[in-house]
Coordinates of C-alpha atoms in Angstrom, one line a residue:
M101 CA 172.0 119.8 86.0
L102 CA 171.6 120.0 89.7
R103 CA 167.9 119.0 89.4
G104 CA 169.0 115.9 87.5
K105 CA 171.1 114.8 90.5
I106 CA 168.2 114.8 93.0
R107 CA 167.8 111.3 94.4
N108 CA 164.7 109.2 93.5
T109 CA 163.7 109.0 97.1
S110 CA 163.5 112.8 97.3
I111 CA 161.4 112.9 94.1
A112 CA 159.0 110.4 95.7
L113 CA 158.8 112.5 98.9
L114 CA 158.0 115.6 96.9
L115 CA 155.4 113.9 94.7
T116 CA 153.6 112.0 97.4
P117 CA 151.4 114.9 98.7
L118 CA 150.5 115.9 95.2
L119 CA 149.6 112.3 94.2
A120 CA 147.6 111.9 97.3
A121 CA 145.6 115.0 96.5
I122 CA 144.7 113.9 93.0
P123 CA 142.2 111.2 94.2
F124 CA 140.6 113.6 96.7
Y125 CA 140.3 116.3 94.0
G126 CA 138.8 113.8 91.6
F127 CA 136.4 112.6 94.3
C128 CA 135.3 116.2 95.0
L129 CA 134.9 116.8 91.2
Q130 CA 133.0 113.6 90.9
M131 CA 130.7 114.5 93.8
G132 CA 130.1 117.9 92.3
Q133 CA 129.1 116.3 89.0
Q134 CA 126.9 113.7 90.7
E135 CA 124.6 115.8 92.8
E136 CA 122.8 119.1 92.4
V137 CA 120.5 120.1 95.3
I138 CA 117.3 121.7 94.0
N139 CA 115.4 123.4 96.8
V140 CA 111.7 124.0 96.1
R141 CA 111.8 127.2 98.1
D142 CA 114.2 128.7 95.6
F143 CA 111.3 128.3 93.1
G144 CA 108.8 130.1 95.4
A145 CA 107.2 127.2 97.3
I146 CA 107.0 128.1 100.9
P147 CA 105.7 125.6 103.4
N148 CA 102.8 126.3 105.8
D149 CA 101.9 129.6 104.2
G150 CA 98.5 128.3 103.0
K151 CA 99.1 129.5 99.4
D152 CA 98.9 127.6 96.2
D153 CA 102.4 126.1 95.5
T154 CA 101.4 124.3 92.2
A155 CA 103.5 126.4 89.7
F156 CA 106.5 126.5 92.0
L157 CA 106.5 122.8 92.8
R158 CA 106.1 121.8 89.1
K159 CA 109.0 124.1 88.0
A160 CA 111.2 122.5 90.7
A161 CA 110.1 119.0 89.6
E162 CA 110.8 119.8 86.0
K163 CA 114.3 120.9 86.9
A164 CA 114.9 117.8 89.0
R165 CA 113.7 115.3 86.5
T166 CA 116.0 116.8 83.8
T167 CA 119.0 117.0 86.0
P168 CA 120.9 113.7 86.4
N169 CA 121.7 112.6 89.9
A170 CA 119.9 115.6 91.5
T171 CA 118.4 115.9 94.9
L172 CA 115.0 117.6 95.1
Y173 CA 114.7 119.1 98.6
F174 CA 111.5 120.2 100.3
P175 CA 111.8 122.2 103.5
A176 CA 109.6 120.5 106.1
G177 CA 105.9 121.5 106.3
E178 CA 102.7 121.5 104.3
Y179 CA 102.3 122.5 100.7
Q180 CA 99.2 123.0 98.4
L181 CA 98.9 121.7 94.9
R182 CA 95.7 122.5 92.9
D183 CA 94.9 121.8 89.3
Q184 CA 91.6 123.2 87.9
K185 CA 91.1 120.4 85.4
A186 CA 91.5 117.8 88.2
V187 CA 89.1 119.8 90.4
D188 CA 86.6 119.8 87.5
I189 CA 86.9 116.0 87.2
Q190 CA 86.4 115.6 90.9
E191 CA 83.4 117.8 91.1
A192 CA 81.8 116.1 88.0
A193 CA 82.3 112.7 89.7
F194 CA 80.8 113.8 93.0
A195 CA 77.8 115.4 91.2
G196 CA 77.1 112.2 89.2
E197 CA 77.8 113.9 85.9
L198 CA 80.2 111.0 84.9
G199 CA 77.5 108.4 85.4
A200 CA 76.7 106.0 88.2
N201 CA 80.3 104.8 88.3
P202 CA 83.0 107.3 87.2
Q203 CA 85.5 104.5 86.8
E204 CA 83.8 103.5 83.6
V205 CA 84.5 106.9 82.1
L206 CA 87.8 107.8 83.8
Y207 CA 89.7 104.6 84.3
V208 CA 90.1 103.6 80.6
P209 CA 93.0 103.4 78.2
N210 CA 94.0 106.5 76.3
Q211 CA 92.1 108.8 78.7
E212 CA 93.8 112.1 79.4
Y213 CA 94.5 112.8 83.1
V214 CA 96.2 115.2 85.4
I215 CA 99.7 114.6 87.0
G216 CA 100.6 116.6 90.1
L217 CA 104.4 116.2 90.1
D218 CA 105.8 114.6 87.0
F219 CA 109.3 113.0 87.2
E220 CA 109.3 111.3 83.8
G221 CA 112.8 110.3 82.6
A222 CA 114.5 111.1 85.9
D223 CA 117.9 109.3 86.4
G224 CA 119.6 109.1 89.8
L225 CA 117.0 111.4 91.5
T226 CA 116.6 111.6 95.2
I227 CA 113.5 113.4 96.5
D228 CA 114.1 114.5 100.1
A229 CA 110.6 115.3 101.5
N230 CA 110.9 114.2 105.1
D231 CA 108.2 115.7 107.3
V232 CA 106.5 117.1 104.2
K233 CA 102.8 116.8 103.4
I234 CA 101.3 117.9 100.1
I235 CA 97.6 118.6 100.1
F236 CA 96.3 117.9 96.6
D237 CA 93.1 119.5 95.3
G238 CA 91.3 117.6 92.5
W239 CA 91.4 114.0 91.3
M240 CA 94.8 113.4 89.8
E241 CA 97.9 111.3 89.9
P242 CA 99.9 113.1 92.5
V243 CA 103.4 111.7 91.8
S244 CA 104.4 110.0 88.6
F245 CA 107.6 108.0 87.9
R246 CA 107.6 106.9 84.2
N247 CA 110.7 105.7 82.4
T248 CA 112.9 106.6 85.4
Q249 CA 115.8 104.7 87.0
N250 CA 117.7 104.8 90.3
V251 CA 115.1 106.9 92.1
T252 CA 114.6 107.4 95.9
L253 CA 111.6 109.1 97.4
N254 CA 112.0 109.9 101.1
G255 CA 109.3 111.0 103.5
L256 CA 106.4 112.4 101.5
T257 CA 102.8 112.4 102.8
I258 CA 100.0 112.6 100.2
D259 CA 96.6 113.8 101.3
Y260 CA 93.6 115.7 99.7
K261 CA 91.7 118.8 100.4
K262 CA 88.4 117.0 99.5
R263 CA 88.8 113.3 100.1
P264 CA 87.0 110.8 97.8
N265 CA 85.4 109.1 100.8
S266 CA 83.4 110.3 103.8
Y267 CA 82.2 109.1 107.2
G268 CA 79.4 109.8 109.7
E269 CA 77.8 108.4 112.8
I270 CA 74.5 106.4 112.8
I271 CA 72.1 108.4 114.9
K272 CA 68.8 106.6 114.2
L273 CA 67.6 103.1 113.2
G274 CA 64.4 102.6 111.2
E275 CA 62.7 99.5 110.0
D276 CA 64.5 99.5 106.6
Y277 CA 66.8 102.6 106.9
V278 CA 69.5 104.3 109.0
D279 CA 70.1 108.0 109.6
V280 CA 73.7 109.1 109.5
E281 CA 75.0 112.5 110.7
F282 CA 78.2 113.6 108.9
P283 CA 80.7 116.1 110.2
E284 CA 80.2 119.6 108.8
E285 CA 83.4 119.5 106.7
E286 CA 82.1 116.5 104.7
E287 CA 79.5 118.7 103.0
M288 CA 77.1 115.9 102.2
T289 CA 74.1 116.5 99.9
D290 CA 71.4 114.5 98.2
E291 CA 73.3 114.7 94.9
M292 CA 76.6 113.4 96.3
L293 CA 77.6 110.3 94.4
I294 CA 78.0 107.3 96.8
L295 CA 78.8 104.0 95.3
R296 CA 78.9 101.8 98.3
V297 CA 79.1 102.0 102.1
M298 CA 80.7 100.1 104.9
L299 CA 80.2 100.1 108.6
Y300 CA 82.8 100.4 111.3
N301 CA 82.9 99.5 115.0
K302 CA 84.9 102.1 116.9
E303 CA 85.2 100.0 120.0
K304 CA 86.7 97.0 118.1
K305 CA 88.5 99.3 115.6
S306 CA 87.1 97.0 112.9
L307 CA 84.9 97.0 109.8
V308 CA 81.7 95.1 110.7
G309 CA 81.2 93.0 107.6
T310 CA 80.7 93.1 103.9
A311 CA 80.4 96.2 101.8
V312 CA 76.9 97.3 101.2
Y313 CA 75.2 98.6 98.0
F314 CA 72.2 100.4 99.5
D315 CA 68.9 100.9 97.8
S316 CA 68.5 104.7 98.0
K317 CA 69.3 107.7 100.1
K318 CA 67.9 111.2 100.8
G319 CA 68.8 114.2 102.9
I320 CA 66.6 114.8 105.9
A321 CA 68.6 117.6 107.6
P322 CA 71.8 119.5 107.0
N323 CA 74.6 116.9 106.7
V324 CA 72.2 114.1 107.7
L325 CA 71.4 111.4 105.2
R326 CA 68.9 108.5 105.4
F327 CA 70.1 105.3 103.7
Y328 CA 67.5 102.6 102.8
G329 CA 68.2 98.9 102.4
A330 CA 68.1 95.7 104.3
G331 CA 71.9 95.1 103.9
I332 CA 72.8 98.3 105.6
R333 CA 70.1 98.0 108.3
N334 CA 71.3 94.6 109.3
Q335 CA 74.8 95.7 110.1
A336 CA 73.8 99.0 111.7
E337 CA 73.8 99.9 115.4
L338 CA 73.6 103.3 117.0
G339 CA 77.0 104.9 117.3
R340 CA 78.6 102.9 114.6
V341 CA 80.4 104.7 111.8
L342 CA 79.1 104.6 108.3
I343 CA 81.8 105.0 105.6
T344 CA 81.0 106.1 102.1
F345 CA 83.0 105.7 98.9
S346 CA 82.5 108.2 96.0
G347 CA 84.7 106.4 93.5
F348 CA 86.5 103.2 92.8
H349 CA 89.5 102.9 90.5
Y350 CA 91.1 106.0 89.0
R351 CA 94.7 107.2 88.9
P352 CA 97.1 106.0 91.7
A353 CA 98.7 108.3 94.2
I354 CA 102.1 107.1 92.9
L355 CA 102.6 105.6 89.5
I356 CA 105.8 103.5 88.9
Y357 CA 105.9 102.7 85.1
K358 CA 108.8 101.4 83.1
T359 CA 111.1 102.3 86.0
K360 CA 114.1 100.5 87.3
D361 CA 115.5 100.5 90.8
I362 CA 113.2 102.7 92.9
T363 CA 113.0 102.9 96.6
L364 CA 110.3 104.6 98.7
N365 CA 111.2 105.3 102.3
D366 CA 108.7 106.6 104.9
V367 CA 106.1 107.5 102.4
T368 CA 102.5 108.0 103.6
I369 CA 99.3 107.9 101.5
N370 CA 96.3 109.2 103.5
A371 CA 93.7 109.3 100.6
Q372 CA 93.4 108.6 96.9
A373 CA 90.5 108.3 94.5
G374 CA 91.9 105.0 93.2
M375 CA 94.9 102.9 94.3
G376 CA 97.8 104.0 96.4
I377 CA 100.7 102.8 94.3
V378 CA 100.6 101.1 90.9
G379 CA 103.8 99.5 89.5
H380 CA 103.7 98.3 85.9
L381 CA 106.5 97.1 83.6
S382 CA 109.1 98.0 86.2
K383 CA 112.0 96.3 87.9
N384 CA 113.2 96.2 91.5
I385 CA 110.8 98.1 93.7
T386 CA 111.5 98.6 97.4
M387 CA 109.1 100.1 100.0
N388 CA 110.5 100.7 103.5
R389 CA 108.0 101.9 106.2
L390 CA 105.4 102.7 103.6
K391 CA 102.0 103.7 105.2
V392 CA 98.7 103.6 103.3
V393 CA 96.5 104.7 106.2
P394 CA 93.7 107.2 106.9
P395 CA 94.6 110.5 108.5
A396 CA 93.8 110.9 112.1
G397 CA 90.1 110.7 112.9
R398 CA 89.2 109.0 109.6
Y399 CA 88.6 105.4 108.5
V400 CA 89.5 105.1 104.8
S401 CA 92.9 105.6 103.0
S402 CA 92.9 104.7 99.3
N403 CA 89.5 104.0 97.7
T404 CA 90.8 100.7 96.2
D405 CA 94.0 98.7 96.5
A406 CA 96.8 100.2 98.7
T407 CA 99.4 98.8 96.2
H408 CA 99.2 96.9 93.0
F409 CA 102.0 95.5 90.8
A410 CA 101.6 94.0 87.3
T411 CA 104.1 92.6 84.8
N412 CA 107.2 93.6 86.8
R413 CA 110.6 92.0 87.1
G414 CA 113.4 91.6 89.6
F415 CA 112.0 92.0 93.1
I416 CA 109.2 93.7 95.0
R417 CA 110.0 94.3 98.7
F418 CA 107.9 95.6 101.6
D419 CA 109.5 96.0 105.0
D420 CA 108.0 97.5 108.1
C421 CA 104.9 98.8 106.2
E422 CA 101.5 99.6 107.5
F423 CA 98.1 99.3 105.7
E424 CA 94.7 100.4 107.0
G425 CA 91.3 101.4 105.7
Q426 CA 92.0 100.8 102.0
G427 CA 88.9 99.9 99.9
D428 CA 90.6 96.8 98.5
D429 CA 93.7 94.7 98.8
A430 CA 96.9 95.7 100.5
T431 CA 98.9 94.4 97.6
N432 CA 98.4 92.3 94.5
V433 CA 101.4 91.0 92.5
H434 CA 100.7 89.4 89.2
N435 CA 100.9 89.5 85.4
Y436 CA 98.2 89.2 82.9
Y437 CA 96.4 86.4 81.0
A438 CA 96.2 87.8 77.4
H439 CA 93.7 86.4 74.9
I440 CA 95.3 85.3 71.6
V441 CA 93.0 86.9 69.1
S442 CA 94.6 86.3 65.7
R443 CA 97.5 84.5 64.1
P444 CA 98.5 86.4 60.9
A445 CA 101.4 84.0 60.3
E446 CA 102.8 80.7 61.6
N447 CA 105.2 82.5 64.0
V448 CA 103.1 85.7 64.6
C449 CA 100.1 86.2 66.9
E450 CA 98.2 89.2 68.3
T451 CA 97.1 89.4 72.0
F452 CA 94.4 91.5 73.7
L453 CA 93.5 91.9 77.4
G454 CA 89.8 92.1 76.9
E455 CA 87.0 94.7 76.8
K456 CA 86.3 94.6 80.5
N457 CA 89.7 94.3 82.0
F458 CA 92.8 96.3 81.0
T459 CA 96.0 97.1 82.8
H460 CA 96.0 98.8 86.2
S461 CA 98.1 101.7 84.9
T462 CA 95.8 101.9 81.8
Y463 CA 99.0 101.8 79.7
Q464 CA 99.6 99.0 77.2
D465 CA 101.1 95.8 78.6
E466 CA 103.9 94.4 76.6
P467 CA 106.7 91.8 76.6
Q468 CA 110.4 92.3 75.9
N469 CA 112.4 90.5 73.3
G470 CA 113.6 87.2 74.6
D471 CA 110.7 86.8 77.1
V472 CA 109.2 83.4 77.6
L473 CA 105.4 83.3 77.4
A474 CA 103.4 80.4 78.8
V475 CA 100.6 79.0 76.8
I476 CA 97.8 78.7 79.3
E477 CA 94.7 76.5 78.9
K478 CA 91.7 78.8 79.6
S479 CA 89.6 76.0 81.1
T480 CA 92.1 75.0 83.8
L481 CA 94.8 77.8 83.8
K482 CA 97.4 75.1 83.4
E483 CA 100.6 75.8 81.5
V484 CA 100.7 73.5 78.4
G485 CA 103.5 75.0 76.4
Y486 CA 105.9 77.9 75.9
I487 CA 107.0 80.3 73.2
R488 CA 109.8 82.9 73.1
V489 CA 109.4 86.5 71.9
S490 CA 111.7 87.5 69.1
D491 CA 109.9 90.8 68.3
F492 CA 106.8 92.7 69.2
E493 CA 104.8 95.7 68.2
T494 CA 102.2 97.5 70.3
N495 CA 99.0 99.2 69.1
P496 CA 97.7 101.2 72.0
E497 CA 94.7 102.6 70.1
E498 CA 93.4 99.1 69.5
R499 CA 95.0 97.7 72.7
L500 CA 96.7 94.9 70.7
V501 CA 100.2 93.5 70.9
K502 CA 101.6 91.8 67.8
I503 CA 104.2 89.2 68.8
T504 CA 106.7 87.4 66.6
F505 CA 107.8 84.2 68.4
D506 CA 109.8 81.0 68.3
G507 CA 107.9 77.9 69.3
D508 CA 104.5 76.4 68.7
L509 CA 101.0 77.5 69.4
P510 CA 97.9 75.3 69.4
E511 CA 95.6 75.6 66.4
D512 CA 92.6 76.5 68.5
I513 CA 94.1 79.7 69.9
E514 CA 90.7 80.9 71.2
N515 CA 91.0 78.3 74.0
Y516 CA 94.3 79.6 75.3
Y517 CA 95.9 82.6 77.0
L518 CA 99.5 83.8 76.9
A519 CA 101.2 84.8 80.2
N520 CA 104.7 86.3 80.5
M521 CA 106.8 84.0 82.7
S522 CA 109.7 86.4 82.5
A523 CA 107.7 88.9 84.4
T524 CA 107.3 87.1 87.7
P525 CA 109.2 89.2 90.3
S526 CA 110.1 87.8 93.7
L527 CA 108.0 89.2 96.5
E528 CA 109.0 89.9 100.1
F529 CA 106.4 91.1 102.6
A530 CA 108.0 91.4 106.0
N531 CA 107.5 93.0 109.4
S532 CA 104.3 94.7 108.4
Q533 CA 100.8 95.4 109.7
V534 CA 97.6 95.1 107.8
R535 CA 94.3 95.9 109.5
S536 CA 90.6 96.9 109.0
H537 CA 90.2 97.0 105.3
R538 CA 88.0 95.5 102.6
A539 CA 88.9 92.4 100.6
R540 CA 92.1 90.4 100.8
S541 CA 95.5 91.6 102.1
V542 CA 98.2 90.0 100.1
L543 CA 97.5 88.4 96.7
V544 CA 100.2 86.2 95.4
K545 CA 100.4 85.3 91.7
T546 CA 104.2 85.2 91.2
R547 CA 107.3 83.1 91.9
K548 CA 109.7 83.1 94.9
V549 CA 107.6 84.7 97.7
L550 CA 108.4 85.3 101.4
I551 CA 105.7 86.6 103.8
E552 CA 106.9 86.7 107.4
N553 CA 106.7 88.4 110.7
S554 CA 103.6 90.4 109.9
S555 CA 100.1 90.8 111.4
F556 CA 96.7 90.8 109.7
E557 CA 93.6 91.9 111.6
N558 CA 89.9 92.6 110.9
T559 CA 89.9 92.1 107.1
T560 CA 86.8 91.4 105.2
G561 CA 88.6 88.9 103.0
T562 CA 91.2 86.1 103.3
A563 CA 94.4 87.7 104.5
I564 CA 96.8 85.9 102.1
H565 CA 95.5 84.5 98.8
I566 CA 97.8 82.5 96.6
G567 CA 95.7 82.6 93.5
A568 CA 95.4 82.3 89.7
E569 CA 92.3 84.3 88.7
G570 CA 91.0 83.8 85.2
N571 CA 88.0 86.0 85.9
W572 CA 90.3 88.9 86.4
L573 CA 92.8 87.8 83.7
E574 CA 95.5 87.8 86.5
G575 CA 98.1 85.1 87.0
V576 CA 100.2 83.2 87.2
A577 CA 100.1 80.2 89.5
S578 CA 102.6 80.6 92.2
E579 CA 105.8 78.6 93.1
D580 CA 108.2 78.6 96.0
V581 CA 106.2 80.4 98.6
I582 CA 107.1 80.7 102.3
I583 CA 104.6 82.0 104.8
R584 CA 106.0 82.1 108.4
N585 CA 105.8 83.7 111.8
N586 CA 102.6 85.7 111.1
T587 CA 99.5 86.4 113.2
F588 CA 96.0 86.4 111.7
T589 CA 93.2 87.8 113.9
N590 CA 89.5 88.1 112.9
C591 CA 90.0 87.9 109.2
G592 CA 87.5 86.9 106.6
L593 CA 84.7 89.0 108.0
G594 CA 82.9 89.7 104.7
G595 CA 82.3 86.2 103.3
N596 CA 82.4 85.3 99.6
N597 CA 81.2 88.7 98.4
D598 CA 84.1 90.6 100.0
G599 CA 87.2 88.5 99.3
T600 CA 86.9 85.4 101.6
I601 CA 88.1 82.5 99.5
D602 CA 86.7 79.0 100.3
G603 CA 85.9 80.2 103.9
A604 CA 89.6 80.6 104.8
S605 CA 90.3 83.5 107.1
A606 CA 94.1 83.4 107.0
I607 CA 95.5 81.6 103.8
A608 CA 93.8 80.3 100.7
I609 CA 95.6 78.5 97.9
H610 CA 93.1 78.6 95.0
V611 CA 92.5 78.5 91.3
N612 CA 89.7 80.4 89.7
A613 CA 89.1 78.6 86.5
P614 CA 86.1 76.8 84.9
D615 CA 87.7 73.5 85.8
R616 CA 89.1 73.6 89.3
T617 CA 89.9 69.9 89.6
I618 CA 93.5 70.0 88.4
P619 CA 96.1 69.6 91.1
G620 CA 99.6 71.0 91.0
L621 CA 99.2 74.4 89.5
H622 CA 100.7 76.0 92.7
K623 CA 103.9 74.4 93.7
R624 CA 106.2 74.1 96.7
I625 CA 104.6 76.1 99.5
L626 CA 105.7 76.1 103.2
I627 CA 103.3 77.5 105.8
E628 CA 104.9 77.4 109.3
N629 CA 104.9 79.0 112.8
N630 CA 101.8 81.1 112.2
K631 CA 99.0 81.9 114.6
V632 CA 95.4 82.1 113.4
I633 CA 92.5 83.4 115.6
G634 CA 89.0 83.2 114.2
G635 CA 87.4 82.1 110.9
E636 CA 85.3 79.4 109.4
H637 CA 88.6 77.7 108.3
A638 CA 92.2 78.9 108.7
F639 CA 93.9 77.5 105.6
T640 CA 92.4 76.0 102.4
V641 CA 94.5 74.3 99.8
K642 CA 93.2 73.8 96.3
G643 CA 95.0 73.2 93.0
A644 CA 98.4 72.7 94.6
E645 CA 101.2 70.2 95.2
N646 CA 104.2 70.0 97.5
V647 CA 102.5 71.9 100.4
T648 CA 103.9 71.7 103.9
I649 CA 101.9 73.0 106.9
R650 CA 103.7 72.7 110.2
N651 CA 104.0 74.3 113.7
N652 CA 101.0 76.6 113.3
E653 CA 98.4 77.4 116.1
F654 CA 94.7 77.6 115.5
L655 CA 92.2 79.3 117.9
E656 CA 88.5 79.9 117.7
I657 CA 88.1 78.2 114.2
V658 CA 84.5 77.3 113.5
K659 CA 85.1 74.3 111.3
E660 CA 88.1 72.3 110.1
P661 CA 91.2 74.5 110.4
I662 CA 92.8 73.0 107.3
V663 CA 90.9 72.0 104.2
V664 CA 92.5 70.3 101.2
G665 CA 91.0 69.6 97.8
A666 CA 92.3 69.0 94.2
S667 CA 95.9 68.8 95.5
R668 CA 98.6 66.3 96.0
K669 CA 101.6 65.9 98.2
V670 CA 100.1 67.9 101.1
S671 CA 101.4 67.4 104.6
A672 CA 100.3 69.0 107.8
Y673 CA 101.9 68.1 111.2
E674 CA 102.7 69.5 114.6
N675 CA 100.0 72.1 114.4
K676 CA 98.1 73.1 117.6
G677 CA 94.3 72.8 117.1
A678 CA 94.3 70.8 113.9
A679 CA 94.6 67.1 112.9
D680 CA 97.6 65.9 110.9
I681 CA 97.4 65.3 107.2
A682 CA 99.7 62.6 105.9
S683 CA 101.2 62.4 102.5
K684 CA 102.6 59.2 101.1
I685 CA 105.4 61.2 99.4
S686 CA 107.0 63.9 101.4
P687 CA 106.4 67.4 99.9
V688 CA 109.3 69.2 98.4
I689 CA 110.2 72.3 100.4
P690 CA 110.3 75.7 98.5
I691 CA 113.4 76.7 96.6
W692 CA 114.0 80.3 97.7
W693 CA 116.9 82.3 96.5

């Protein structure tokens, strides 16, 4: 009875501390459920001890990928990961046992390969690898994210015990040959597979020109090779560095496949027998302070593209990134032009990517139900119609995709591609540096693009290429592109054979189709406040409409800074070093966000 007479205010005072504690307890419980810290040292991996950490790291990765919302923690230092099968692949490639180009054997669909650390299926995973380097031994895919979501990778550096590229100094010039002395650790022999070479000027910190496919080579002393051929001799000078590549495409250093919401912070890739990062069929990819650069004292990072993204969605973002020494583009963002190979029913067709070209992950490309596919005229790469996917089936063995659709296809399907317009992610490339590499820097084949506050220097190809490339089955034509506040210095060194498009050193808007006379494939492009130093031309505009070029500065351009062809509504004004180009109808400015 006495308890019943306690006043309501007293009850409130008594209950308040208890009620206040409930949210805190719930928060702590929730935090306990959300995160489990998995320390690789607890599995036996000890940094800097020089011992093989493979089994320990793989056990830790297995635990991390199967634990929701986990943190995989690496104590700072260097680790070793070796796989005998990967070593066997590497040694067979170096010895020429996989043919003149190992890519043709290794980089094909349905080919078994080695994964270093496999995070397939991870959900909510954070990998804390700040100040951590893993030395991989053998050609493999070091880090694999397949069917993951909400993943963050912090701080990892990827390098190799035996890198897929080498370098030496030119010590003698003959009439049709050069002699090159390689450092002792390179272990060069007559039998070493070398697919192509490039020359590097140490004083200018720049590649000299186009890649060279030499005639022959032979050893003349320990770690001294003689290379024959006019191409290599013409670029050679005593003291210059000769760079060799012993492979082209293979597995990437990091695969991002069917993954949603992934962030890479402070990741460095020093070497890879293939591309640095490949993203395929994924959504929302962020790279902050990514570095694809050679290790100290070397000149090549990845053997081919630093990064490559195909058939993704949402956004792809680069901020404060650095690229140097890669054997191909810094990034390429696109989807695929697929051949229509059969039509079993009125609303059913089958697509195929071709015998020569396949996906860059080597996994099957596929749409999603509800996706809009453009019908693309092969002769021009023009969009002439659209269908919507209602169902699809993949046949990886035959590399076919069977699509049930709503809409109409032309009767002569052999004259058309299909391209997935629902897989055109926005692209942001900001505050970044690109220097001294082969081919182009940023390839744009998507919609809603911002490239700003970045520098491009000493590239063999055009720095920024807004393209649609039927020869590579890569599209689509771009729309709503802004390129501003960038500096381009000494780009386009390699000419047509090494990625320079229409003689443009800085920016080329281009369509690679049998018929290149069609204007208006690329739409709404703004190029402003950029500085270009060097080149035959600075900007070329082909196959476009609604292009505005303003407030740019051109220095040391050999011919016309701005060249326009097969385009309409192009306006250039208030540029330093270039004549104005007038348009009767003012171009439409890009629609961005």
